[in-house]
Structures are given as structure tokens and as C-alpha cells.
mmCIF file of C-alpha atoms and ligand atoms in Angstrom:
data_model
loop_
_atom_site.group_PDB
_atom_site.id
_atom_site.type_symbol
_atom_site.label_atom_id
_atom_site.label_comp_id
_atom_site.label_asym_id
_atom_site.label_seq_id
_atom_site.Cartn_x
_atom_site.Cartn_y
_atom_site.Cartn_z
ATOM 1 C CA MET A 117 0.000 0.000 0.000
ATOM 2 C CA SER A 118 1.355 3.436 -0.915
ATOM 3 C CA VAL A 119 0.765 6.767 0.730
ATOM 4 C CA ILE A 120 -1.477 7.716 -2.213
ATOM 5 C CA ASP A 121 -3.757 4.796 -1.266
ATOM 6 C CA SER A 122 -4.273 6.445 2.103
ATOM 7 C CA ALA A 123 -5.397 9.746 0.577
ATOM 8 C CA LEU A 124 -9.124 10.543 0.593
ATOM 9 C CA VAL A 125 -11.047 9.033 -2.313
ATOM 10 C CA GLN A 126 -12.915 12.275 -2.953
ATOM 11 C CA ILE A 127 -9.625 14.125 -3.342
ATOM 12 C CA LYS A 128 -8.225 11.537 -5.722
ATOM 13 C CA ARG A 129 -11.328 11.897 -7.895
ATOM 14 C CA LEU A 130 -11.023 15.677 -8.116
ATOM 15 C CA HIS A 131 -10.040 17.273 -11.407
ATOM 16 C CA PRO A 132 -7.799 20.269 -10.882
ATOM 17 C CA TYR A 133 -9.291 23.640 -11.866
ATOM 18 C CA SER A 134 -8.211 24.517 -15.379
ATOM 19 C CA PRO A 135 -7.229 28.173 -15.511
ATOM 20 C CA GLY A 136 -6.938 30.379 -18.606
ATOM 21 C CA LYS A 137 -3.613 30.082 -20.424
ATOM 22 C CA PRO A 138 -1.185 32.703 -19.086
ATOM 23 C CA VAL A 139 -0.055 35.376 -21.571
ATOM 24 C CA GLU A 140 3.631 34.719 -20.788
ATOM 25 C CA GLU A 141 3.253 31.036 -21.576
ATOM 26 C CA LEU A 142 1.729 31.680 -25.002
ATOM 27 C CA GLU A 143 4.311 34.345 -25.795
ATOM 28 C CA ARG A 144 7.098 31.920 -24.883
ATOM 29 C CA GLU A 145 5.575 29.185 -27.023
ATOM 30 C CA LEU A 146 5.039 31.398 -30.075
ATOM 31 C CA GLY A 147 8.111 33.586 -29.601
ATOM 32 C CA ILE A 148 5.937 36.719 -29.715
ATOM 33 C CA SER A 149 5.502 39.602 -27.299
ATOM 34 C CA SER A 150 2.026 40.982 -27.800
ATOM 35 C CA ALA A 151 -0.433 38.230 -26.924
ATOM 36 C CA ILE A 152 -3.732 39.295 -25.356
ATOM 37 C CA LYS A 153 -5.741 37.365 -22.818
ATOM 38 C CA LEU A 154 -9.538 37.410 -22.945
ATOM 39 C CA ALA A 155 -9.828 34.196 -20.986
ATOM 40 C CA SER A 156 -10.330 34.888 -17.291
ATOM 41 C CA ASN A 157 -12.876 37.714 -17.036
ATOM 42 C CA GLU A 158 -10.323 40.149 -15.683
ATOM 43 C CA ASN A 159 -10.661 43.937 -15.910
ATOM 44 C CA PRO A 160 -8.937 45.056 -19.129
ATOM 45 C CA LEU A 161 -8.477 48.558 -17.646
ATOM 46 C CA GLY A 162 -6.266 47.166 -14.873
ATOM 47 C CA CYS A 163 -6.912 48.589 -11.423
ATOM 48 C CA SER A 164 -7.379 51.984 -9.808
ATOM 49 C CA PRO A 165 -4.257 54.207 -9.669
ATOM 50 C CA ARG A 166 -4.986 54.502 -5.925
ATOM 51 C CA VAL A 167 -4.278 50.800 -5.563
ATOM 52 C CA ARG A 168 -0.849 51.214 -7.142
ATOM 53 C CA GLU A 169 -0.046 54.130 -4.835
ATOM 54 C CA VAL A 170 -1.031 52.287 -1.707
ATOM 55 C CA LEU A 171 0.878 49.129 -2.613
ATOM 56 C CA ALA A 172 4.241 50.846 -2.382
ATOM 57 C CA ARG A 173 3.457 51.949 1.166
ATOM 58 C CA ALA A 174 1.925 48.625 2.159
ATOM 59 C CA SER A 175 5.034 46.748 1.061
ATOM 60 C CA GLU A 176 7.305 48.528 3.530
ATOM 61 C CA HIS A 177 6.748 45.963 6.275
ATOM 62 C CA LEU A 178 6.354 42.629 4.609
ATOM 63 C CA GLU A 179 8.246 40.979 7.461
ATOM 64 C CA LEU A 180 5.117 41.416 9.581
ATOM 65 C CA TYR A 181 2.109 39.113 9.423
ATOM 66 C CA PRO A 182 -1.011 40.723 7.983
ATOM 67 C CA ASP A 183 -3.815 41.950 10.208
ATOM 68 C CA ALA A 184 -5.551 38.603 10.733
ATOM 69 C CA ASN A 185 -8.858 40.320 11.415
ATOM 70 C CA ALA A 186 -8.678 42.647 8.425
ATOM 71 C CA PHE A 187 -9.936 45.418 10.688
ATOM 72 C CA TYR A 188 -9.689 48.386 8.294
ATOM 73 C CA LEU A 189 -10.931 46.557 5.223
ATOM 74 C CA LYS A 190 -13.937 45.168 7.087
ATOM 75 C CA GLN A 191 -14.691 48.596 8.507
ATOM 76 C CA ARG A 192 -14.627 50.132 5.034
ATOM 77 C CA LEU A 193 -16.669 47.301 3.502
ATOM 78 C CA ALA A 194 -19.236 47.446 6.302
ATOM 79 C CA GLN A 195 -19.683 51.165 5.744
ATOM 80 C CA LYS A 196 -19.960 50.759 1.985
ATOM 81 C CA LEU A 197 -22.350 47.791 2.078
ATOM 82 C CA GLY A 198 -24.492 48.895 5.014
ATOM 83 C CA VAL A 199 -23.741 45.781 7.091
ATOM 84 C CA ALA A 200 -21.830 45.188 10.334
ATOM 85 C CA GLU A 201 -18.142 44.231 10.480
ATOM 86 C CA ASN A 202 -19.047 40.957 12.177
ATOM 87 C CA GLN A 203 -20.993 39.887 9.105
ATOM 88 C CA ILE A 204 -17.934 39.924 6.810
ATOM 89 C CA THR A 205 -15.563 37.018 6.226
ATOM 90 C CA ILE A 206 -12.437 37.727 4.202
ATOM 91 C CA GLY A 207 -11.360 35.163 1.624
ATOM 92 C CA ASN A 208 -8.207 34.603 -0.382
ATOM 93 C CA GLY A 209 -10.320 35.390 -3.429
ATOM 94 C CA SER A 210 -14.034 34.676 -3.272
ATOM 95 C CA ASN A 211 -13.164 31.067 -4.144
ATOM 96 C CA ASP A 212 -11.792 30.814 -0.634
ATOM 97 C CA ALA A 213 -15.002 32.315 0.776
ATOM 98 C CA LEU A 214 -16.990 29.662 -1.146
ATOM 99 C CA ASP A 215 -14.706 26.946 0.201
ATOM 100 C CA LEU A 216 -15.220 28.162 3.780
ATOM 101 C CA VAL A 217 -18.982 27.796 3.400
ATOM 102 C CA ALA A 218 -18.633 24.324 1.899
ATOM 103 C CA ARG A 219 -16.323 23.182 4.688
ATOM 104 C CA SER A 220 -18.719 24.531 7.292
ATOM 105 C CA PHE A 221 -21.716 22.597 5.914
ATOM 106 C CA LEU A 222 -20.667 19.610 3.857
ATOM 107 C CA ASP A 223 -19.399 16.154 4.724
ATOM 108 C CA SER A 224 -20.015 12.672 3.388
ATOM 109 C CA ASN A 225 -23.577 12.667 4.754
ATOM 110 C CA ALA A 226 -24.555 15.897 3.075
ATOM 111 C CA GLU A 227 -25.709 17.070 -0.334
ATOM 112 C CA ALA A 228 -25.200 20.333 -2.174
ATOM 113 C CA VAL A 229 -27.541 21.570 -4.895
ATOM 114 C CA TYR A 230 -26.420 23.699 -7.818
ATOM 115 C CA SER A 231 -27.252 24.156 -11.495
ATOM 116 C CA GLN A 232 -25.837 22.537 -14.577
ATOM 117 C CA TYR A 233 -23.289 24.940 -16.172
ATOM 118 C CA ALA A 234 -22.784 26.640 -12.784
ATOM 119 C CA PHE A 235 -19.343 27.962 -11.827
ATOM 120 C CA MET A 236 -16.945 25.015 -11.556
ATOM 121 C CA VAL A 237 -15.740 25.715 -8.033
ATOM 122 C CA TYR A 238 -19.102 24.611 -6.527
ATOM 123 C CA ALA A 239 -18.531 21.094 -7.836
ATOM 124 C CA MET A 240 -14.922 21.127 -6.670
ATOM 125 C CA VAL A 241 -15.541 22.209 -3.091
ATOM 126 C CA THR A 242 -18.537 19.882 -2.776
ATOM 127 C CA GLN A 243 -16.482 16.922 -3.883
ATOM 128 C CA ALA A 244 -13.475 17.903 -1.787
ATOM 129 C CA CYS A 245 -15.746 17.728 1.278
ATOM 130 C CA GLY A 246 -16.875 14.239 0.264
ATOM 131 C CA ALA A 247 -20.467 15.444 -0.166
ATOM 132 C CA ARG A 248 -22.870 14.471 -2.944
ATOM 133 C CA ALA A 249 -23.816 16.956 -5.631
ATOM 134 C CA ARG A 250 -27.350 17.237 -6.938
ATOM 135 C CA VAL A 251 -27.126 19.115 -10.204
ATOM 136 C CA ALA A 252 -30.328 20.664 -11.545
ATOM 137 C CA GLU A 253 -30.806 20.753 -15.290
ATOM 138 C CA ALA A 254 -30.447 24.285 -16.587
ATOM 139 C CA PHE A 255 -32.835 25.928 -19.014
ATOM 140 C CA THR A 256 -32.426 24.767 -22.608
ATOM 141 C CA ALA A 257 -30.944 26.749 -25.491
ATOM 142 C CA ASP A 258 -34.367 27.901 -26.700
ATOM 143 C CA ALA A 259 -35.634 29.048 -23.275
ATOM 144 C CA LYS A 260 -36.157 32.681 -22.267
ATOM 145 C CA GLN A 261 -32.915 32.530 -20.290
ATOM 146 C CA PRO A 262 -30.906 30.059 -22.360
ATOM 147 C CA TYR A 263 -28.606 27.894 -20.216
ATOM 148 C CA GLY A 264 -29.683 29.799 -17.080
ATOM 149 C CA HIS A 265 -30.353 28.378 -13.610
ATOM 150 C CA ASP A 266 -33.828 26.798 -13.406
ATOM 151 C CA LEU A 267 -34.743 27.639 -9.818
ATOM 152 C CA ASN A 268 -37.758 25.331 -9.774
ATOM 153 C CA ALA A 269 -35.605 22.425 -10.888
ATOM 154 C CA MET A 270 -33.178 23.321 -8.100
ATOM 155 C CA LEU A 271 -35.969 23.444 -5.509
ATOM 156 C CA ALA A 272 -37.154 20.016 -6.645
ATOM 157 C CA LEU A 273 -33.715 18.546 -5.856
ATOM 158 C CA ILE A 274 -33.710 19.634 -2.229
ATOM 159 C CA GLY A 275 -33.840 16.540 -0.045
ATOM 160 C CA ASP A 276 -33.361 15.486 3.563
ATOM 161 C CA ASP A 277 -29.575 15.632 3.256
ATOM 162 C CA THR A 278 -29.342 18.976 1.468
ATOM 163 C CA ARG A 279 -27.228 21.380 3.500
ATOM 164 C CA LEU A 280 -26.063 23.920 0.944
ATOM 165 C CA ILE A 281 -27.231 25.534 -2.305
ATOM 166 C CA PHE A 282 -24.983 27.472 -4.669
ATOM 167 C CA ILE A 283 -26.375 30.118 -6.995
ATOM 168 C CA ALA A 284 -24.218 32.233 -9.274
ATOM 169 C CA ASN A 285 -25.784 35.557 -10.182
ATOM 170 C CA PRO A 286 -24.677 36.209 -12.825
ATOM 171 C CA ASN A 287 -23.284 32.793 -13.597
ATOM 172 C CA ASN A 288 -19.933 32.095 -15.172
ATOM 173 C CA PRO A 289 -19.515 30.787 -17.933
ATOM 174 C CA THR A 290 -23.062 31.439 -19.178
ATOM 175 C CA GLY A 291 -23.447 35.074 -18.081
ATOM 176 C CA THR A 292 -27.081 34.307 -17.237
ATOM 177 C CA TRP A 293 -28.680 36.162 -14.341
ATOM 178 C CA LEU A 294 -31.697 35.975 -12.040
ATOM 179 C CA ASP A 295 -33.969 38.876 -11.292
ATOM 180 C CA SER A 296 -34.901 40.101 -7.873
ATOM 181 C CA GLY A 297 -38.450 38.678 -7.843
ATOM 182 C CA GLU A 298 -37.599 35.131 -8.888
ATOM 183 C CA LEU A 299 -34.557 34.907 -6.649
ATOM 184 C CA GLU A 300 -36.369 36.059 -3.545
ATOM 185 C CA VAL A 301 -39.272 33.687 -4.180
ATOM 186 C CA PHE A 302 -36.713 30.891 -4.377
ATOM 187 C CA ILE A 303 -34.894 31.908 -1.181
ATOM 188 C CA GLU A 304 -38.204 32.092 0.638
ATOM 189 C CA GLN A 305 -39.052 28.516 -0.308
ATOM 190 C CA VAL A 306 -35.751 26.990 0.803
ATOM 191 C CA PRO A 307 -36.023 25.473 4.300
ATOM 192 C CA ASP A 308 -34.341 27.620 6.963
ATOM 193 C CA HIS A 309 -31.735 25.031 7.896
ATOM 194 C CA ILE A 310 -30.162 24.984 4.413
ATOM 195 C CA ALA A 311 -27.449 27.521 3.637
ATOM 196 C CA ILE A 312 -27.862 29.430 0.373
ATOM 197 C CA VAL A 313 -24.823 30.995 -1.270
ATOM 198 C CA VAL A 314 -25.501 33.734 -3.792
ATOM 199 C CA ASP A 315 -22.227 34.254 -5.626
ATOM 200 C CA GLU A 316 -22.076 37.819 -6.921
ATOM 201 C CA ALA A 317 -18.548 37.888 -8.343
ATOM 202 C CA TYR A 318 -19.738 40.085 -11.238
ATOM 203 C CA PHE A 319 -22.191 42.182 -9.178
ATOM 204 C CA GLU A 320 -20.617 45.552 -9.992
ATOM 205 C CA TYR A 321 -20.788 44.921 -13.743
ATOM 206 C CA VAL A 322 -24.486 44.151 -13.925
ATOM 207 C CA GLU A 323 -26.635 46.817 -15.583
ATOM 208 C CA GLN A 324 -30.035 45.098 -15.668
ATOM 209 C CA ALA A 325 -32.588 47.068 -13.626
ATOM 210 C CA ALA A 326 -34.266 44.004 -12.091
ATOM 211 C CA TYR A 327 -30.957 42.523 -10.899
ATOM 212 C CA PRO A 328 -31.055 42.196 -7.098
ATOM 213 C CA ASP A 329 -28.645 43.315 -4.432
ATOM 214 C CA SER A 330 -28.989 40.149 -2.353
ATOM 215 C CA MET A 331 -27.423 41.842 0.636
ATOM 216 C CA GLN A 332 -30.717 43.611 1.319
ATOM 217 C CA TRP A 333 -32.176 40.179 2.250
ATOM 218 C CA LEU A 334 -29.594 39.214 4.856
ATOM 219 C CA ASP A 335 -31.701 40.428 7.778
ATOM 220 C CA ARG A 336 -34.692 38.452 6.584
ATOM 221 C CA TYR A 337 -32.913 35.200 5.718
ATOM 222 C CA PRO A 338 -30.306 34.091 8.272
ATOM 223 C CA ASN A 339 -29.372 31.154 5.993
ATOM 224 C CA LEU A 340 -28.198 33.484 3.199
ATOM 225 C CA VAL A 341 -24.515 34.036 2.324
ATOM 226 C CA VAL A 342 -23.492 36.540 -0.353
ATOM 227 C CA THR A 343 -20.006 36.335 -1.854
ATOM 228 C CA ARG A 344 -18.216 39.060 -3.818
ATOM 229 C CA THR A 345 -14.702 39.672 -5.063
ATOM 230 C CA PHE A 346 -12.012 42.227 -5.819
ATOM 231 C CA SER A 347 -10.846 40.113 -8.781
ATOM 232 C CA LYS A 348 -13.300 41.392 -11.361
ATOM 233 C CA ILE A 349 -14.293 45.054 -11.644
ATOM 234 C CA TYR A 350 -11.741 46.141 -9.016
ATOM 235 C CA GLY A 351 -9.005 44.596 -11.144
ATOM 236 C CA ILE A 352 -6.825 42.979 -8.485
ATOM 237 C CA ALA A 353 -7.290 39.287 -9.289
ATOM 238 C CA GLY A 354 -3.539 38.812 -8.876
ATOM 239 C CA LEU A 355 -3.674 39.788 -5.217
ATOM 240 C CA ARG A 356 -6.388 37.261 -4.327
ATOM 241 C CA ILE A 357 -9.018 38.846 -2.154
ATOM 242 C CA GLY A 358 -12.781 38.430 -1.875
ATOM 243 C CA TYR A 359 -15.327 38.118 0.911
ATOM 244 C CA SER A 360 -18.655 36.798 2.067
ATOM 245 C CA VAL A 361 -21.389 38.613 3.958
ATOM 246 C CA SER A 362 -23.812 36.672 6.136
ATOM 247 C CA SER A 363 -25.434 36.694 9.555
ATOM 248 C CA PRO A 364 -22.915 37.259 12.403
ATOM 249 C CA GLU A 365 -23.515 33.655 13.533
ATOM 250 C CA LEU A 366 -22.589 32.159 10.167
ATOM 251 C CA CYS A 367 -19.691 34.572 9.869
ATOM 252 C CA ASP A 368 -18.399 33.320 13.213
ATOM 253 C CA LEU A 369 -18.410 29.756 11.868
ATOM 254 C CA PHE A 370 -16.597 30.690 8.657
ATOM 255 C CA ASN A 371 -13.955 32.505 10.664
ATOM 256 C CA ARG A 372 -13.290 29.373 12.701
ATOM 257 C CA VAL A 373 -12.539 27.441 9.512
ATOM 258 C CA ARG A 374 -10.602 30.268 7.874
ATOM 259 C CA GLN A 375 -6.795 30.117 7.682
ATOM 260 C CA PRO A 376 -5.536 32.807 10.063
ATOM 261 C CA PHE A 377 -3.825 35.069 7.502
ATOM 262 C CA ASN A 378 -5.764 34.320 4.325
ATOM 263 C CA GLY A 379 -5.929 37.994 3.344
ATOM 264 C CA ASN A 380 -2.338 39.143 2.798
ATOM 265 C CA THR A 381 -1.008 42.600 3.662
ATOM 266 C CA LEU A 382 -0.880 43.872 0.080
ATOM 267 C CA ALA A 383 -4.311 42.529 -0.806
ATOM 268 C CA LEU A 384 -5.936 44.082 2.283
ATOM 269 C CA ALA A 385 -4.434 47.498 1.567
ATOM 270 C CA ALA A 386 -5.215 47.299 -2.154
ATOM 271 C CA ALA A 387 -8.823 46.250 -1.602
ATOM 272 C CA HIS A 388 -9.318 49.140 0.823
ATOM 273 C CA ALA A 389 -7.933 51.622 -1.703
ATOM 274 C CA ALA A 390 -9.990 50.082 -4.510
ATOM 275 C CA LEU A 391 -13.191 50.697 -2.542
ATOM 276 C CA ASP A 392 -12.352 54.394 -2.399
ATOM 277 C CA ASP A 393 -12.281 54.838 -6.151
ATOM 278 C CA ASP A 394 -15.859 54.841 -7.410
ATOM 279 C CA SER A 395 -14.884 56.650 -10.578
ATOM 280 C CA PHE A 396 -12.609 53.774 -11.632
ATOM 281 C CA VAL A 397 -15.454 51.339 -11.046
ATOM 282 C CA ASP A 398 -17.868 53.529 -13.055
ATOM 283 C CA GLU A 399 -15.374 53.855 -15.883
ATOM 284 C CA SER A 400 -14.855 50.083 -15.899
ATOM 285 C CA ARG A 401 -18.584 49.448 -15.975
ATOM 286 C CA ARG A 402 -19.074 51.891 -18.859
ATOM 287 C CA ALA A 403 -16.199 50.359 -20.811
ATOM 288 C CA ASN A 404 -17.706 46.922 -20.254
ATOM 289 C CA VAL A 405 -21.123 48.005 -21.536
ATOM 290 C CA GLN A 406 -19.503 49.382 -24.681
ATOM 291 C CA GLY A 407 -17.238 46.360 -25.174
ATOM 292 C CA LEU A 408 -20.048 43.887 -24.638
ATOM 293 C CA LYS A 409 -22.180 45.769 -27.178
ATOM 294 C CA LEU A 410 -19.335 45.758 -29.723
ATOM 295 C CA MET A 411 -18.979 42.008 -29.286
ATOM 296 C CA GLN A 412 -22.693 41.299 -29.496
ATOM 297 C CA ASP A 413 -23.052 43.435 -32.642
ATOM 298 C CA TRP A 414 -20.036 41.821 -34.270
ATOM 299 C CA PHE A 415 -21.282 38.290 -33.684
ATOM 300 C CA GLU A 416 -24.850 39.165 -34.630
ATOM 301 C CA ASN A 417 -23.680 40.691 -37.912
ATOM 302 C CA ARG A 418 -22.007 37.421 -38.765
ATOM 303 C CA GLY A 419 -24.938 35.300 -37.671
ATOM 304 C CA ILE A 420 -22.981 33.757 -34.804
ATOM 305 C CA ASP A 421 -25.000 32.836 -31.748
ATOM 306 C CA TYR A 422 -24.049 33.739 -28.177
ATOM 307 C CA ILE A 423 -25.576 33.485 -24.705
ATOM 308 C CA PRO A 424 -26.839 36.926 -23.567
ATOM 309 C CA SER A 425 -24.576 37.946 -20.689
ATOM 310 C CA ALA A 426 -24.832 40.265 -17.694
ATOM 311 C CA GLY A 427 -21.123 39.907 -16.896
ATOM 312 C CA ASN A 428 -17.831 40.986 -18.482
ATOM 313 C CA PHE A 429 -17.684 38.023 -20.847
ATOM 314 C CA LEU A 430 -19.668 36.392 -23.624
ATOM 315 C CA SER A 431 -19.965 32.696 -24.395
ATOM 316 C CA VAL A 432 -20.098 32.371 -28.169
ATOM 317 C CA ARG A 433 -21.232 29.343 -30.147
ATOM 318 C CA PHE A 434 -18.641 28.325 -32.730
ATOM 319 C CA GLY A 435 -20.223 24.883 -33.036
ATOM 320 C CA GLU A 436 -18.158 21.814 -33.708
ATOM 321 C CA ASN A 437 -15.211 23.971 -34.816
ATOM 322 C CA SER A 438 -14.795 25.537 -31.379
ATOM 323 C CA ALA A 439 -11.592 23.709 -30.507
ATOM 324 C CA GLU A 440 -10.070 24.650 -33.861
ATOM 325 C CA VAL A 441 -11.117 28.274 -33.521
ATOM 326 C CA TYR A 442 -9.536 28.305 -30.047
ATOM 327 C CA GLN A 443 -6.248 26.953 -31.422
ATOM 328 C CA ALA A 444 -6.305 29.286 -34.412
ATOM 329 C CA LEU A 445 -6.864 32.279 -32.094
ATOM 330 C CA LEU A 446 -3.927 31.140 -29.956
ATOM 331 C CA GLN A 447 -1.743 31.066 -33.065
ATOM 332 C CA ARG A 448 -2.713 34.706 -33.595
ATOM 333 C CA GLY A 449 -1.843 35.647 -30.030
ATOM 334 C CA VAL A 450 -5.417 35.793 -28.691
ATOM 335 C CA ILE A 451 -6.272 33.670 -25.665
ATOM 336 C CA VAL A 452 -9.943 32.865 -25.027
ATOM 337 C CA ARG A 453 -11.461 30.070 -22.926
ATOM 338 C CA PRO A 454 -12.861 26.749 -24.139
ATOM 339 C CA ILE A 455 -15.706 25.606 -21.895
ATOM 340 C CA ALA A 456 -16.025 21.968 -22.900
ATOM 341 C CA ASN A 457 -15.384 21.152 -19.236
ATOM 342 C CA TYR A 458 -18.732 22.837 -18.516
ATOM 343 C CA GLN A 459 -20.479 20.502 -20.995
ATOM 344 C CA LEU A 460 -20.511 23.397 -23.457
ATOM 345 C CA PRO A 461 -18.046 22.131 -26.088
ATOM 346 C CA ASP A 462 -19.621 24.227 -28.863
ATOM 347 C CA PHE A 463 -18.810 27.486 -27.081
ATOM 348 C CA LEU A 464 -15.802 29.640 -26.354
ATOM 349 C CA ARG A 465 -16.018 32.123 -23.506
ATOM 350 C CA ILE A 466 -14.508 35.476 -24.404
ATOM 351 C CA SER A 467 -13.879 38.194 -21.826
ATOM 352 C CA VAL A 468 -14.713 41.768 -22.753
ATOM 353 C CA GLY A 469 -11.448 43.463 -23.679
ATOM 354 C CA THR A 470 -10.511 47.059 -24.440
ATOM 355 C CA LYS A 471 -11.540 48.420 -27.825
ATOM 356 C CA SER A 472 -8.134 47.676 -29.299
ATOM 357 C CA GLN A 473 -8.073 44.161 -27.837
ATOM 358 C CA LEU A 474 -11.498 43.511 -29.352
ATOM 359 C CA GLU A 475 -10.319 44.802 -32.731
ATOM 360 C CA ARG A 476 -7.480 42.295 -32.489
ATOM 361 C CA LEU A 477 -9.988 39.571 -31.695
ATOM 362 C CA PHE A 478 -12.300 40.517 -34.586
ATOM 363 C CA THR A 479 -9.438 40.720 -37.101
ATOM 364 C CA ALA A 480 -8.198 37.312 -35.991
ATOM 365 C CA LEU A 481 -11.705 35.838 -36.197
ATOM 366 C CA ASP A 482 -12.318 37.306 -39.662
ATOM 367 C CA ASP A 483 -9.104 35.695 -40.763
ATOM 368 C CA ILE A 484 -10.039 32.319 -39.228
ATOM 369 C CA LEU A 485 -13.709 32.133 -40.121
HETATM 370 C C1 LIG B 623 -18.985 33.092 -10.629
HETATM 371 C C2 LIG B 623 -17.629 33.224 -10.006
HETATM 372 N N1 LIG B 623 -17.515 33.145 -8.686
HETATM 373 C C3 LIG B 623 -16.332 33.238 -8.066
HETATM 374 C C4 LIG B 623 -15.172 33.448 -8.789
HETATM 375 C C5 LIG B 623 -13.909 33.456 -8.020
HETATM 376 O O1 LIG B 623 -13.113 34.540 -8.201
HETATM 377 P P1 LIG B 623 -12.000 34.953 -7.130
HETATM 378 O O2 LIG B 623 -11.608 33.741 -6.353
HETATM 379 O O3 LIG B 623 -10.905 35.488 -7.964
HETATM 380 O O4 LIG B 623 -12.658 35.972 -6.270
HETATM 381 C C6 LIG B 623 -15.220 33.538 -10.179
HETATM 382 C C7 LIG B 623 -14.000 33.694 -10.955
HETATM 383 O O5 LIG B 623 -13.922 33.575 -12.131
HETATM 384 C C8 LIG B 623 -16.483 33.419 -10.806
HETATM 385 O O6 LIG B 623 -16.597 33.486 -12.126
#
């Protein structure tokens, strides 16, 4: 018997998360220097200049451990979100916040419910905890919200062992979103003892008027957990920081599971500075609206189908040639994301880039198609 035999079965069955191809790797492979990455839903405008300023100062004392309680960041977030500091749990990215919820609720006797095509990390953390996943069929391609979460199908999967439900709003990789009315009706119907995570990683990008701010429901539903991140519109994915907001009681549990210094010194300072720059966030949102429109128009003009998206990315149907289109784009220095691992092999997910990045994408696609 080897040491690998002793490892947990659920861990051995896990598939590692497959990230977007790094720009440096492609440049090395092709011997070029101007590749662009539209593969990980990052902010093409970078981050606020205030973040850069604060990082120099924050790096003066890297010999010291970070503030384990993230006092200043929580204070700022609490003020901004209209919640109390003791409702906020800091994560090393919102992935970490999702993992903390899973580890607080799931074991081999428990089940988690989420939708087909939902963000991959829900499946990963569920399996890592040894819990069973009950995956609700999503809406079909011809539905009003193609590929979106079918909340009734999710409700129908709730059973005696269900302890946790994951909802992505909007979802990645589909970009589909749920409106305030339907989401609250769903939350209301979920039994009180089941934790509901509403993952709002793309919250700040969403323009749709009926899109909810789930945080308003926290007082009413003590089983609700809302997660958000600094990786998307705030543009500091490289620093790894996100958070969850919940009742103080749930927050207390998550903080027992949390690694003591999961928010590092630079990330804490950067996130704080990022929250102070509303104009950067507004500019990013505006640029995303324009970029998304450019992409939609371009694909529509060529009769290429896509899933309507509320995020900073668009999943586009290239059909059975998707893998070839992906490779051909790589050859032209453009990295997008295949989503065959989401059972969507006909699609490529493309993040909204700057105008010039999108022109590069369109030129490359014209050449390929
Ligand atoms: C829906 C969704 N949730 C959570 C995350 C996690 O992001 P992070 O860990 O960088 O906060 C992502 C990242 O792509 C996402 O798409």
C-alpha cells in the first residue's frame, strides 16, 4: 500500500481547476511579445491608480504578518455595504469564501444543490468535502434565459440531506442572471436550515434594472450568504481577495474554519484603496457596456449565436469547430477560454477586452472564419 492509497477518495477523484492560459506562456511558445488574454474575465483597464499608490506603502513591512482580522478593510466594507463588520468574512479570493462555506456545511452525509453549467468551483468544493452533488438541469438553449439556472428544478432537488445551495448571479460561464423577484421567491421557499450561497462575483458589472442586491435580504434570511470579489471590476485578481457577507452567527463559523492570515497585507491594503475609487469602477462598468455591445453586434452581424450575458464576458457558439477556432486564435496571439469542461463544447467564452483588444480579436476571427 502506498501513501497515495491512504489519501481521501474524494480528493483523488477531483479534477484540478483549469485556468486560462497565461499570456507569458503563449508568448514563450510562439516567440511573440504581444499576446492578449480574454480568458479569465479580468478587468482590461487594470486597477485603480490609488491601488498602485497604496501598494508601495503597504510593502514597507512585509516581514510582519497581515492583520488577521482585516480590521480596516472590514470597517470600510461594512460602511460601503451597510452591514456590520461581524458579518464579513475575508477570503483569499471569493473562491476561498466559497470553500469556507462548503467546509462549514458539507461532509459525506450531506448534499449540495447547484445548477448545470454553474461555476466550476461549486462542484470542486462539494467533492473535496466528500459530499454528494445534486445538479439541476439548466434551461435549454431555446428558453427565455438560455442555459440559465432553473430555480424550480433546483428546488425540486432539495432533499433530507441537502445542506447547501450554490447560486451564481450572474453565472460564469453562461453570463445568465436571475432577477430580484424570482430569486427572492426561491430563497423564501428553501427550508431555513439549508445555507444558500448567492455568488455575486460580477455584481458591480451588472446593468439590468431588475438585478437584485442580495445583501438587502440578509436580515430576513439568516441562511443566506453573499459572496463578492475584488478580482473582477476592481481589477486585483492577482492579489487574491474576496469576501462573504452573512449573519454574524454564520460569519463566526466561517472565521473558525478560515486560515488565520488568508488575506495578505498587500491585498488588504489594495482592496481598501480600490473601494475608495468609485470613478474607476464607473469607468470600468461603462467600458464593459460598450465592449459587450461591440462584441454582441459583431457576432450578430455574422450570424454567430451567443448566450446573452450580464457579466464581463460572452460565451459564443462556434459549433463543432470551437476547438479549432480556439487553437487558431492562440496562433494569432489571442487567448480565449474553451468551456467543454462545462459541458458546453460548442462554445468559447470570451472576456470583454478594451476596444483595441477587441479589434485584435475581430481581425483574428475574420481571418479564421
Ligand atoms: C462566478 C464566479 N464566482 C467566483 C469566482 C472566483 O473569483 P475569485 O476567487 O478570484 O474571487 C469567479 C472567478 O472567475 C467566478 O466566475
